Tab-separated table of C-alpha atoms in Angstrom:
chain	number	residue	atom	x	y	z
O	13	UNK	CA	-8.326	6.301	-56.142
O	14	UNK	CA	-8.365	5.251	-52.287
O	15	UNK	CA	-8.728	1.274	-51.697
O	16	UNK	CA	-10.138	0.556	-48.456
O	17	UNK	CA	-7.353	-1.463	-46.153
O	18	UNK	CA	-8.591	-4.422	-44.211
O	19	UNK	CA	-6.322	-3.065	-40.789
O	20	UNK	CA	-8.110	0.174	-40.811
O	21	UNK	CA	-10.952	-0.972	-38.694
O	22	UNK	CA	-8.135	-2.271	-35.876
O	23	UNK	CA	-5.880	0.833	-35.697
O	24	UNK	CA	-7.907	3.512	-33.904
O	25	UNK	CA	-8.883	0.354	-31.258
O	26	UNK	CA	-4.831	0.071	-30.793
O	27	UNK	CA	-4.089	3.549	-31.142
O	28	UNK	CA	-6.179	4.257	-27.966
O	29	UNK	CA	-5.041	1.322	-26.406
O	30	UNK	CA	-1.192	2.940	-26.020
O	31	UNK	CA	0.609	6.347	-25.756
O	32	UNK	CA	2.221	5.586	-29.362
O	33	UNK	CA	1.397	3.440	-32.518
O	34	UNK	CA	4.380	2.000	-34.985
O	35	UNK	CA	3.268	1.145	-38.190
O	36	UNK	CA	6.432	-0.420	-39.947
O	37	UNK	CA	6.227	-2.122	-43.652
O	38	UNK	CA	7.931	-1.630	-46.907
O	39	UNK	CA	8.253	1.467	-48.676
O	40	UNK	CA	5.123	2.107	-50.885
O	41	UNK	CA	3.000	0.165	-48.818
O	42	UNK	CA	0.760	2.714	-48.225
O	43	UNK	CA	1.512	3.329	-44.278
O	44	UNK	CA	1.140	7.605	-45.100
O	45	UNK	CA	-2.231	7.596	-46.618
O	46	UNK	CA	-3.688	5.157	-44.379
O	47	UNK	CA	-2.832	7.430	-41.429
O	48	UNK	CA	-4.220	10.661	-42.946
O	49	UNK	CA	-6.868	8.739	-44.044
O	50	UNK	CA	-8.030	7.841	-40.736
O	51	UNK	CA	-6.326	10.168	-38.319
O	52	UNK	CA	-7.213	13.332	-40.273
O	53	UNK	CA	-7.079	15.327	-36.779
O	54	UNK	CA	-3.727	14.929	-36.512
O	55	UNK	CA	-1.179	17.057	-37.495
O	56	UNK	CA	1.623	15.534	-39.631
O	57	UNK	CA	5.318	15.664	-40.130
O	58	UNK	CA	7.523	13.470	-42.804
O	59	UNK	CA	11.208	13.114	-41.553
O	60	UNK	CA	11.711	11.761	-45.354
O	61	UNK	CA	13.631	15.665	-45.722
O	62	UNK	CA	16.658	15.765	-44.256
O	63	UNK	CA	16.553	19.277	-42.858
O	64	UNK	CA	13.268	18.507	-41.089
O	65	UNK	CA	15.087	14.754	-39.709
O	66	UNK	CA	18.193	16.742	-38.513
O	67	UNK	CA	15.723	19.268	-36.882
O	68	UNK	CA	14.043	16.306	-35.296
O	69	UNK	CA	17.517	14.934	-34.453
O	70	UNK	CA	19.186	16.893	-32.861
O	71	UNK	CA	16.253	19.111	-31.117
O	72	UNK	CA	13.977	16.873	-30.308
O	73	UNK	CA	12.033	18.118	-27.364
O	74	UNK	CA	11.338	21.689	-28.988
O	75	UNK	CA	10.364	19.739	-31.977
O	76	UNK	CA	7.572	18.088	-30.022
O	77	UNK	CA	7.014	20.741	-28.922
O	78	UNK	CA	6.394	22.541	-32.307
O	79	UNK	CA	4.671	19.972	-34.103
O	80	UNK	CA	2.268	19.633	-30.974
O	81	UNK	CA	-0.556	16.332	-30.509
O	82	UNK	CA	-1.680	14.173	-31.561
O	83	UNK	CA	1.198	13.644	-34.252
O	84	UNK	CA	1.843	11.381	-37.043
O	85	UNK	CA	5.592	11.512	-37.506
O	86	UNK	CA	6.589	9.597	-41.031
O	87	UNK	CA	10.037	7.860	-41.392
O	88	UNK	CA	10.959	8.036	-38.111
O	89	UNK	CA	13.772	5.699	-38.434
O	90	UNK	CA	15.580	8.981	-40.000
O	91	UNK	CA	15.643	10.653	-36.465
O	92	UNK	CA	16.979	7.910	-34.268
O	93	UNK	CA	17.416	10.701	-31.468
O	94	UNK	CA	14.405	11.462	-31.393
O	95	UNK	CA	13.253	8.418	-29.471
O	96	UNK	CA	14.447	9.660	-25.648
O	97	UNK	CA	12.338	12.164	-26.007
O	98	UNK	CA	9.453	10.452	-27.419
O	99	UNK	CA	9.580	8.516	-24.326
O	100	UNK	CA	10.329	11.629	-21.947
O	101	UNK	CA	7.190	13.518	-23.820
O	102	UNK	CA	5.386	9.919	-23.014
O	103	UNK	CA	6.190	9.777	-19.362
O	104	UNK	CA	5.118	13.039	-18.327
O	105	UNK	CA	1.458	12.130	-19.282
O	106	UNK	CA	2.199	8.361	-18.552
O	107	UNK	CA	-1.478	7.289	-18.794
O	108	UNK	CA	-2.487	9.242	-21.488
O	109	UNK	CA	-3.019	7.168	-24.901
O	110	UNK	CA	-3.464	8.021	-28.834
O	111	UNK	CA	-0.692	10.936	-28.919
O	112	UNK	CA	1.872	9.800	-31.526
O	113	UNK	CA	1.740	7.663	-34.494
O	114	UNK	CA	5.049	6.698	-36.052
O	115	UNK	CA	5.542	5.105	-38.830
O	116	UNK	CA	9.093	3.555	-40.796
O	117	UNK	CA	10.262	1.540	-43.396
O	118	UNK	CA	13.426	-0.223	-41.874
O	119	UNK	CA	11.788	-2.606	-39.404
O	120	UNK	CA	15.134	-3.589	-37.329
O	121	UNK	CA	16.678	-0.623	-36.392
O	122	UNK	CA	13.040	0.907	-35.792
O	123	UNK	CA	12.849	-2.130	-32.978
O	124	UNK	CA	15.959	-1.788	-31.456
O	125	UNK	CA	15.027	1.982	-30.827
O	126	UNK	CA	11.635	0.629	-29.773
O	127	UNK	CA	12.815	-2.414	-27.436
O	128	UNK	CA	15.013	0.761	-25.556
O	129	UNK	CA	12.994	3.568	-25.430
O	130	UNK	CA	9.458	3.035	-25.793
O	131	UNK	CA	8.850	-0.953	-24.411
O	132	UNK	CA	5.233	-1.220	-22.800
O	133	UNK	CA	4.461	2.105	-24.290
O	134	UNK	CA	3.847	1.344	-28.116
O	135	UNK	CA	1.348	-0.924	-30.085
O	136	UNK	CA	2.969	-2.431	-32.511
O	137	UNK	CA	1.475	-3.385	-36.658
O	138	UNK	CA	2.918	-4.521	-39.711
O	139	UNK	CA	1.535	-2.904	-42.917
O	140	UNK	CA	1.808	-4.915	-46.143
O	141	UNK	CA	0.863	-4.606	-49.764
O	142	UNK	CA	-2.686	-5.368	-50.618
O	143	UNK	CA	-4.361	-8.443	-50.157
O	144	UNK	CA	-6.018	-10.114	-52.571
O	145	UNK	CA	-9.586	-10.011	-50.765
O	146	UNK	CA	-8.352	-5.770	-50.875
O	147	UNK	CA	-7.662	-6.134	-54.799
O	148	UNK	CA	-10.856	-7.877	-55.425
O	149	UNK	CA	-12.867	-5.348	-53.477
O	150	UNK	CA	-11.367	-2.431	-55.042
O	151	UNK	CA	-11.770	-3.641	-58.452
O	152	UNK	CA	-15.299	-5.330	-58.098
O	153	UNK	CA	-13.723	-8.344	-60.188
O	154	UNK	CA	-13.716	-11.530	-58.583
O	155	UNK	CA	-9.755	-12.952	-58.448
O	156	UNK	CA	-9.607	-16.261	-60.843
O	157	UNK	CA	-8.541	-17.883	-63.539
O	158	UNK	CA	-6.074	-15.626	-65.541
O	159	UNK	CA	-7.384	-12.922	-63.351
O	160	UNK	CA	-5.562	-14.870	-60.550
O	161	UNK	CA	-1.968	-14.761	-62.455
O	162	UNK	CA	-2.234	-11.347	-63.280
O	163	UNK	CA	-2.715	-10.233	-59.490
O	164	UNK	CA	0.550	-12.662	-59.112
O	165	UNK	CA	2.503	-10.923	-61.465
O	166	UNK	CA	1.520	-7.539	-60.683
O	167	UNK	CA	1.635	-7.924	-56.530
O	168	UNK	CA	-0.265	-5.467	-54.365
O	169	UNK	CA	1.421	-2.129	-54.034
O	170	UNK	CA	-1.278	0.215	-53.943
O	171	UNK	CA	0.150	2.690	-55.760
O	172	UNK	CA	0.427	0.288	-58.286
O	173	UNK	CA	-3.073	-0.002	-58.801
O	174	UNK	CA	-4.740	3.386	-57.600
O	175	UNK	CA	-2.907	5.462	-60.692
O	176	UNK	CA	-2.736	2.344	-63.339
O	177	UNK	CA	0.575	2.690	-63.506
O	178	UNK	CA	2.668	0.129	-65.922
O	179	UNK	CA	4.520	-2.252	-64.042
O	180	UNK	CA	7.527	-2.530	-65.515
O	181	UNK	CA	8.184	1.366	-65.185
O	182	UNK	CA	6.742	1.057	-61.511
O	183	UNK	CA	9.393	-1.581	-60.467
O	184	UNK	CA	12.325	-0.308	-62.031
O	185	UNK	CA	11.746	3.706	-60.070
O	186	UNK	CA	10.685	1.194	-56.932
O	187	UNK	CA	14.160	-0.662	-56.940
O	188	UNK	CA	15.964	2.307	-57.692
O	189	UNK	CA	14.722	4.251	-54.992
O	190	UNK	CA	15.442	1.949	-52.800
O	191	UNK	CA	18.590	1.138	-53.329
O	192	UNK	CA	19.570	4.524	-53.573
O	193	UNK	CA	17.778	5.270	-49.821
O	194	UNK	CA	17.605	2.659	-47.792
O	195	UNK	CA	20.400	0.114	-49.171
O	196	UNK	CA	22.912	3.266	-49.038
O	197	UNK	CA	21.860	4.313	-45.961
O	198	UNK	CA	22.048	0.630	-44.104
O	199	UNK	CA	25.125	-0.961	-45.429
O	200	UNK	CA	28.236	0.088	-47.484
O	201	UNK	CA	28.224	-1.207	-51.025
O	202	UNK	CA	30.783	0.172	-53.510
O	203	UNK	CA	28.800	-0.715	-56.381
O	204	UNK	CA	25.306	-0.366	-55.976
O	205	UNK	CA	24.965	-3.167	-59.152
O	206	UNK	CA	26.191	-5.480	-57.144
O	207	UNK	CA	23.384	-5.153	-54.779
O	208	UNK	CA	20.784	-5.461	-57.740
O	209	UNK	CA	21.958	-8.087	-58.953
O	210	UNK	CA	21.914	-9.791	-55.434
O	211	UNK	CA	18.044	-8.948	-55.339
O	212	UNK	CA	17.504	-10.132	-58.794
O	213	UNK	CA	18.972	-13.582	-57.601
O	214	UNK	CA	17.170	-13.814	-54.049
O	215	UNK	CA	13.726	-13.403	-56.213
O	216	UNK	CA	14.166	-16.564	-58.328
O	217	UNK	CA	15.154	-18.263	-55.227
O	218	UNK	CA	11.552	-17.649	-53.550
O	219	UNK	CA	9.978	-20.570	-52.027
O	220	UNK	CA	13.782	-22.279	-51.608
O	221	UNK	CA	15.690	-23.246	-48.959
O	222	UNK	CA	18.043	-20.537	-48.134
O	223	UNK	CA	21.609	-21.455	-49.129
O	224	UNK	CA	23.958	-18.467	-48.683
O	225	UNK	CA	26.961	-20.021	-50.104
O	226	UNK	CA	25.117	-20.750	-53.114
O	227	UNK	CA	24.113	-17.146	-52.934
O	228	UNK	CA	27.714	-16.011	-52.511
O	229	UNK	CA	29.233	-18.456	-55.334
O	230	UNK	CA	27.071	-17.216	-57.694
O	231	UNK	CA	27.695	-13.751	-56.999
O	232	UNK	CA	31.628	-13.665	-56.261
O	233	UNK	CA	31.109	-12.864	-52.182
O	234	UNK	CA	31.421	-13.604	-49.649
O	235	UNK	CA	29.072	-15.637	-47.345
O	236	UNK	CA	29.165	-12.618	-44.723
O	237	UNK	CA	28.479	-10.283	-47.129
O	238	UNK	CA	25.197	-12.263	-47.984
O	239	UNK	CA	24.527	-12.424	-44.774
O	240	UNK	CA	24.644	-8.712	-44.372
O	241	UNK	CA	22.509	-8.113	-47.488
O	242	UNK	CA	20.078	-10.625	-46.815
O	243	UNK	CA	19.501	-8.615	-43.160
O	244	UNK	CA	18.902	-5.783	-45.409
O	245	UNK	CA	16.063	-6.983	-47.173
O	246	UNK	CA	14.519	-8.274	-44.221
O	247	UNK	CA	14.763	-5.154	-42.256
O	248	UNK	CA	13.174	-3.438	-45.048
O	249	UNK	CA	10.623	-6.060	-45.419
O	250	UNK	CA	11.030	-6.984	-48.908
O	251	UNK	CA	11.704	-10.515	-47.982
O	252	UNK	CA	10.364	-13.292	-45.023
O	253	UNK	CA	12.815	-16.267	-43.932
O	254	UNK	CA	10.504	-18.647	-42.381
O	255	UNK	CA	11.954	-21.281	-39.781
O	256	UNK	CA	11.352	-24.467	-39.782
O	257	UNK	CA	8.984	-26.204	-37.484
O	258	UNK	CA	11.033	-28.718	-35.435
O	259	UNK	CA	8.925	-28.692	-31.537
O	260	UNK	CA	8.970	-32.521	-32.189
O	261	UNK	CA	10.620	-35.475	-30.832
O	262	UNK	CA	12.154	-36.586	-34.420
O	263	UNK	CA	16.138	-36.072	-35.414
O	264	UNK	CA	15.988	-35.937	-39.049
O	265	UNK	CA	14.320	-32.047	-39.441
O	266	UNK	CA	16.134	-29.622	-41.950
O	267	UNK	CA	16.678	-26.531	-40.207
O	268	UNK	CA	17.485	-24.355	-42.763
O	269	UNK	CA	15.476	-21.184	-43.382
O	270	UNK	CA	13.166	-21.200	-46.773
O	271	UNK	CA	13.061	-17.687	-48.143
O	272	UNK	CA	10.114	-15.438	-49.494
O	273	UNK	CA	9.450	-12.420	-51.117
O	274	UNK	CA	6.412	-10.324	-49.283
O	275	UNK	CA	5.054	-9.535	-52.537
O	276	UNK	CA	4.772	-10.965	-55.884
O	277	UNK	CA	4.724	-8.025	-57.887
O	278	UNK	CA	7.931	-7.043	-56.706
O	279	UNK	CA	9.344	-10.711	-57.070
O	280	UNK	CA	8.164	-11.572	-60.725
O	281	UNK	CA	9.995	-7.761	-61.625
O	282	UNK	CA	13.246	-8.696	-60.249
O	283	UNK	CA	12.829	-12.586	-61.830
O	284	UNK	CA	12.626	-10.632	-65.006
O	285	UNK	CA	9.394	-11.732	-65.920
O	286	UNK	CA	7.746	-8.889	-67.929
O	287	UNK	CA	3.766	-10.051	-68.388
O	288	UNK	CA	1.300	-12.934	-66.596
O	289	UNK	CA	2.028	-15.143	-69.581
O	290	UNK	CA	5.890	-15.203	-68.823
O	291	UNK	CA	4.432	-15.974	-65.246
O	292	UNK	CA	2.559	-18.942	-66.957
O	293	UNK	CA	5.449	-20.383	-68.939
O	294	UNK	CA	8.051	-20.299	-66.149
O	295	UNK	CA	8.897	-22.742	-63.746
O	296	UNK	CA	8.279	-20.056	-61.215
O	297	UNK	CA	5.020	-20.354	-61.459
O	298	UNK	CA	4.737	-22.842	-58.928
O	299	UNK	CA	6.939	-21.056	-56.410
O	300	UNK	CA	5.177	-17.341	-56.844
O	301	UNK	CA	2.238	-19.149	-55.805
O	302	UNK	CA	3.514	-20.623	-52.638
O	303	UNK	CA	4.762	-17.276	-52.054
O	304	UNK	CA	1.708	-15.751	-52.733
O	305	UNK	CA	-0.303	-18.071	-49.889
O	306	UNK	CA	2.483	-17.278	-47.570
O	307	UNK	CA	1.712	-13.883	-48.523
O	308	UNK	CA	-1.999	-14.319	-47.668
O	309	UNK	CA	-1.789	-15.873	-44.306
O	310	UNK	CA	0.483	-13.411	-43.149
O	311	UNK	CA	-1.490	-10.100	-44.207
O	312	UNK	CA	-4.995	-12.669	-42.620
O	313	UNK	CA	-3.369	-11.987	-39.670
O	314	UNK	CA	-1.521	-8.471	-39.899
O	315	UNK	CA	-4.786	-6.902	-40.685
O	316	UNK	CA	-6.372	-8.521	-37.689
O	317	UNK	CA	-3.455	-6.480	-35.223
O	318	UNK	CA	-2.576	-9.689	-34.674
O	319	UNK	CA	1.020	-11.290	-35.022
O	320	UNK	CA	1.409	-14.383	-37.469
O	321	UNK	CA	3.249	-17.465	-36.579
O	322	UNK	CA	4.150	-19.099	-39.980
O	323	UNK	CA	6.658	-21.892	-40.300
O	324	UNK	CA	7.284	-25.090	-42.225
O	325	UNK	CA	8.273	-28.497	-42.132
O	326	UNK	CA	10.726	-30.774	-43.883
O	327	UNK	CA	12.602	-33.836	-43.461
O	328	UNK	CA	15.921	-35.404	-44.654
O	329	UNK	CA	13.831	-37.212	-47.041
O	330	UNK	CA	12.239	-34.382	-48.408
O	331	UNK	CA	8.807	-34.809	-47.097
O	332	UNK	CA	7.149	-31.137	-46.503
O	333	UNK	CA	4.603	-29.547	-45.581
O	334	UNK	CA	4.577	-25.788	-46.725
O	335	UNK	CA	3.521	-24.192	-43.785
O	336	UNK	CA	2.663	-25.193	-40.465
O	337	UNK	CA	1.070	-22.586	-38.106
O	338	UNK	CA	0.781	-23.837	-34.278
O	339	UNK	CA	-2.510	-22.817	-32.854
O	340	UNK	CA	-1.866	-23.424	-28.661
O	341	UNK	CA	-0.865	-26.789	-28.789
O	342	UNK	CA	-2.211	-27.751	-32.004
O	343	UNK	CA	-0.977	-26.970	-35.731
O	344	UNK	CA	-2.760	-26.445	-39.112
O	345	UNK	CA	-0.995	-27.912	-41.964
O	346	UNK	CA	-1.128	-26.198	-45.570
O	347	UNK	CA	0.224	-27.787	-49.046
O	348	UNK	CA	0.011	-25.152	-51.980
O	349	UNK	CA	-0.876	-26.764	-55.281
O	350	UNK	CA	-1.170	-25.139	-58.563
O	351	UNK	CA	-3.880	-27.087	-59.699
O	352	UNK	CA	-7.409	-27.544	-60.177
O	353	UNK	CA	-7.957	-31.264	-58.978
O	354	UNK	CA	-4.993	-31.540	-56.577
O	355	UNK	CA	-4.196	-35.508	-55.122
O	356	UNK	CA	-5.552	-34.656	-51.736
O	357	UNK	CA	-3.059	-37.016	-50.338
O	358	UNK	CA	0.288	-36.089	-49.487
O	359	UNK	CA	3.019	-38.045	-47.724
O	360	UNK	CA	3.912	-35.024	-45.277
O	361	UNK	CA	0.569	-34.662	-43.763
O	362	UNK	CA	0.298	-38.202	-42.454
O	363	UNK	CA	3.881	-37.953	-41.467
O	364	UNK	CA	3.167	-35.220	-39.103
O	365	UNK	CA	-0.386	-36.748	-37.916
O	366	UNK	CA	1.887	-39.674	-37.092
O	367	UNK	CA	4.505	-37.491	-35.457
O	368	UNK	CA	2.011	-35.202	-33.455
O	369	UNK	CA	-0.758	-37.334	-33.165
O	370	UNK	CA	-4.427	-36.902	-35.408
O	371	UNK	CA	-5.616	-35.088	-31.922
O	372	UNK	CA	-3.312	-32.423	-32.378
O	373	UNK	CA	-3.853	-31.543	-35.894
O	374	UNK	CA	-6.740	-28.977	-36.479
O	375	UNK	CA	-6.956	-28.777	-40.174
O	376	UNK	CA	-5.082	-30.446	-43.081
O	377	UNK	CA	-5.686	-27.993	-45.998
O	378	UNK	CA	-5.006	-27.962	-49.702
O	379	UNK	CA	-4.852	-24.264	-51.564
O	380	UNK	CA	-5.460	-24.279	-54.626
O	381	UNK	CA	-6.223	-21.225	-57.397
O	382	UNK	CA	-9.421	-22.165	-58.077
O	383	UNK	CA	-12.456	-19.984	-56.526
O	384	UNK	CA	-14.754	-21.544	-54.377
O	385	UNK	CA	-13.166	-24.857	-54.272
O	386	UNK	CA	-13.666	-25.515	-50.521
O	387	UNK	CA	-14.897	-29.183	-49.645
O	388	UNK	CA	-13.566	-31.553	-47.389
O	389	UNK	CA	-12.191	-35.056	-48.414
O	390	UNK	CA	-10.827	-37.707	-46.155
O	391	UNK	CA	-10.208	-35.145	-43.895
O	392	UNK	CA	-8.261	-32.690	-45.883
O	393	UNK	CA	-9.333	-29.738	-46.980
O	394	UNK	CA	-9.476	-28.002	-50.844
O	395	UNK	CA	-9.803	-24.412	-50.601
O	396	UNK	CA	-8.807	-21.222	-52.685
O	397	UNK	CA	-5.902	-19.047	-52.031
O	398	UNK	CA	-8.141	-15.761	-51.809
O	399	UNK	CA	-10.531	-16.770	-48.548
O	400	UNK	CA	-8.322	-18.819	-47.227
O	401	UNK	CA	-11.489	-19.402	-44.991
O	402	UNK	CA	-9.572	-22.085	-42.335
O	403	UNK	CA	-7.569	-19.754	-41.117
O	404	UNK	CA	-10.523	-18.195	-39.040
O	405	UNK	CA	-11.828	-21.367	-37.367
């Protein structure tokens, strides 16, 4: 079953735009179907096999060359080589646009090559699970009520959903492949248990400040090593840190990092929750659904082409705001509350009107999981976590 993606109406417009497109997200996120989907006219080559990476490798031009244009080249991070000749192939035709599309799965070495080879010649997207405005289309069910906690618990892998596929066996092949692939391949761990278990303890950490020595205590490592680990995940997008917001004339910001998962599904699997109702019961439940929102605005904007700036704010005191996205010179302010009647007041938004000043706050917003809650109270606010509709105005 093919589910429509919201970013498919934005890649050919960037695709012509440049000489090359890099579509980088998590394995399984669907980045090779989208492109055959839309670019059918291209011809296609996965550097997933190592015989067909070395090839690429080590003879790059007469692989080009072989494979001819336009070409979607899969996994690209396997060929590092490859790049100076991307960008030799690219300069002979300078102004000519739409030739390659590459796509890749470990987002920080894929830049570095990038930032060297191919700067001012690539468009750049991010392509994550499915949103849930995706899910709800492809299913024809509106997302709410339990509805809402299932999506939660089973995340948005598309693969997921397209073949019906039980979680828990989905997961377990997911985590293993990847820890065989791209955990081997990034970093040296003698015992590749060790590593799960890491994961297992980042995921009930989602929606927490980041504390690596709490991390490495837990675990018997070292701080470095979590350090090292916790680049892994990021580089293969399984996780977000999100900075604090601290462009403010106050002293008393925390400037720790709060860590996410980019999808729930994934999360609530590692968490070892096994159904929605464990989701219900847990004291999780709360913290899946911030990450969920987070999850939201970011793939809002991802599927636009355009870049999200997400942060959040909190104080010694232990005011916060969940996330705070700057607009210019303005911000919009968003609390996530599990809840179908949340207190529109909180403490943390009038701390930051005071701090910023009520002309430089757009929107004060509430989510909430209930469907077509929007209104405005006092200023603030109440809205659902599926249309999320102030993020457009």
């Amino acid at each position: 079953m093919w589910i429509n993606r919201e970013i498919s109406s934005v890649l050919p417009e960037l695709h012509a735009s440049k000489p090359v497109l890099l579509i980088t997200g998590a394995r399984q996120t669907g980045k090779t179907s989208l492109c055959q989907e839309i670019f059918p006219q291209h011809s296609y080559v996965s550097l997933d096999l190592p015989r067909i990476a070395e090839e690429a490798d080590e003879s790059g031009e007469a692989f080009l060359a072989n494979y001819g244009e336009p070409l979607i080249i899969d996994e690209v991070q396997y060929a590092p080589k490859l790049f100076r000749y991307l960008k030799h192939a690219v300069d002979t035709k300078r102004n000519a646009n739409g030739r390659y599309i590459l796509t890749g799965s470990q987002k920080f070495s894929l830049m570095s090559q990038v930032s060297e080879s191919l700067a001012g010649r690539v468009s750049i997207v991010e392509l994550h699970t499915l949103s849930l405005s995706e899910l709800e289309r492809s299913s024809n069910k509106r997302i709410e009520g339990s509805q809402l906690q299932q999506s939660m618990f089973l995340g948005g892998f598309p693969g997921l959903h397209a073949s019906d596929l039980k979680p828990h066996r989905f997961f377990g092949d997911y985590v293993a492949t990847y820890l065989e692939r791209d955990v081997r391949q990034a970093i040296r761990v003698q015992n590749l248990r060790d590593f799960d278990r890491f994961m297992r303890m980042v995921a009930i950490r989602t929606g927490q400040l980041l504390s690596m020595n709490s991390l490495a205590a837990d675990l018997g490592v070292s701080p470095s090593t979590i350090k090292s680990w916790l680049s892994v995940l990021e580089a293969s997008q399984i996780i977000c840190l999100l900075e604090p917001y601290y462009n403010n004339p106050g002293k008393r910001i925390v400037k720790t990092p709060k860590l996410y998962f980019l999808d729930t599904g994934l999360a609530c699997f590692l968490a070892g929750l096994r159904s929605d109702e464990d989701l219900r019961s847990s004291a999780l439940l709360g913290p899946m659904f911030e990450t969920l929102v987070l999850g939201q605005i970011i793939r809002w904007h991802t599927n636009r082409g355009l870049r999200p700036q997400v942060y959040f704010y909190r104080d010694h005191y232990g005011l916060e705001v969940d996330f705070v996205l700057p607009v210019g010179e303005k911000l919009k302010l968003y609390e996530c509350k599990w809840a179908e009647t949340p207190n529109k007041v909180t403490k943390a938004f009038s701390e930051m009107t005071k701090i910023f000043g009520e002309e430089n706050i757009l929107t004060k917003s509430i989510i909430t999981p209930v469907r077509g809650s929007r209104r405005a109270q006092d200023g603030i606010i109440i809205e659902d976590c599926v249309d999320l509709l102030s993020l457009a105005t």
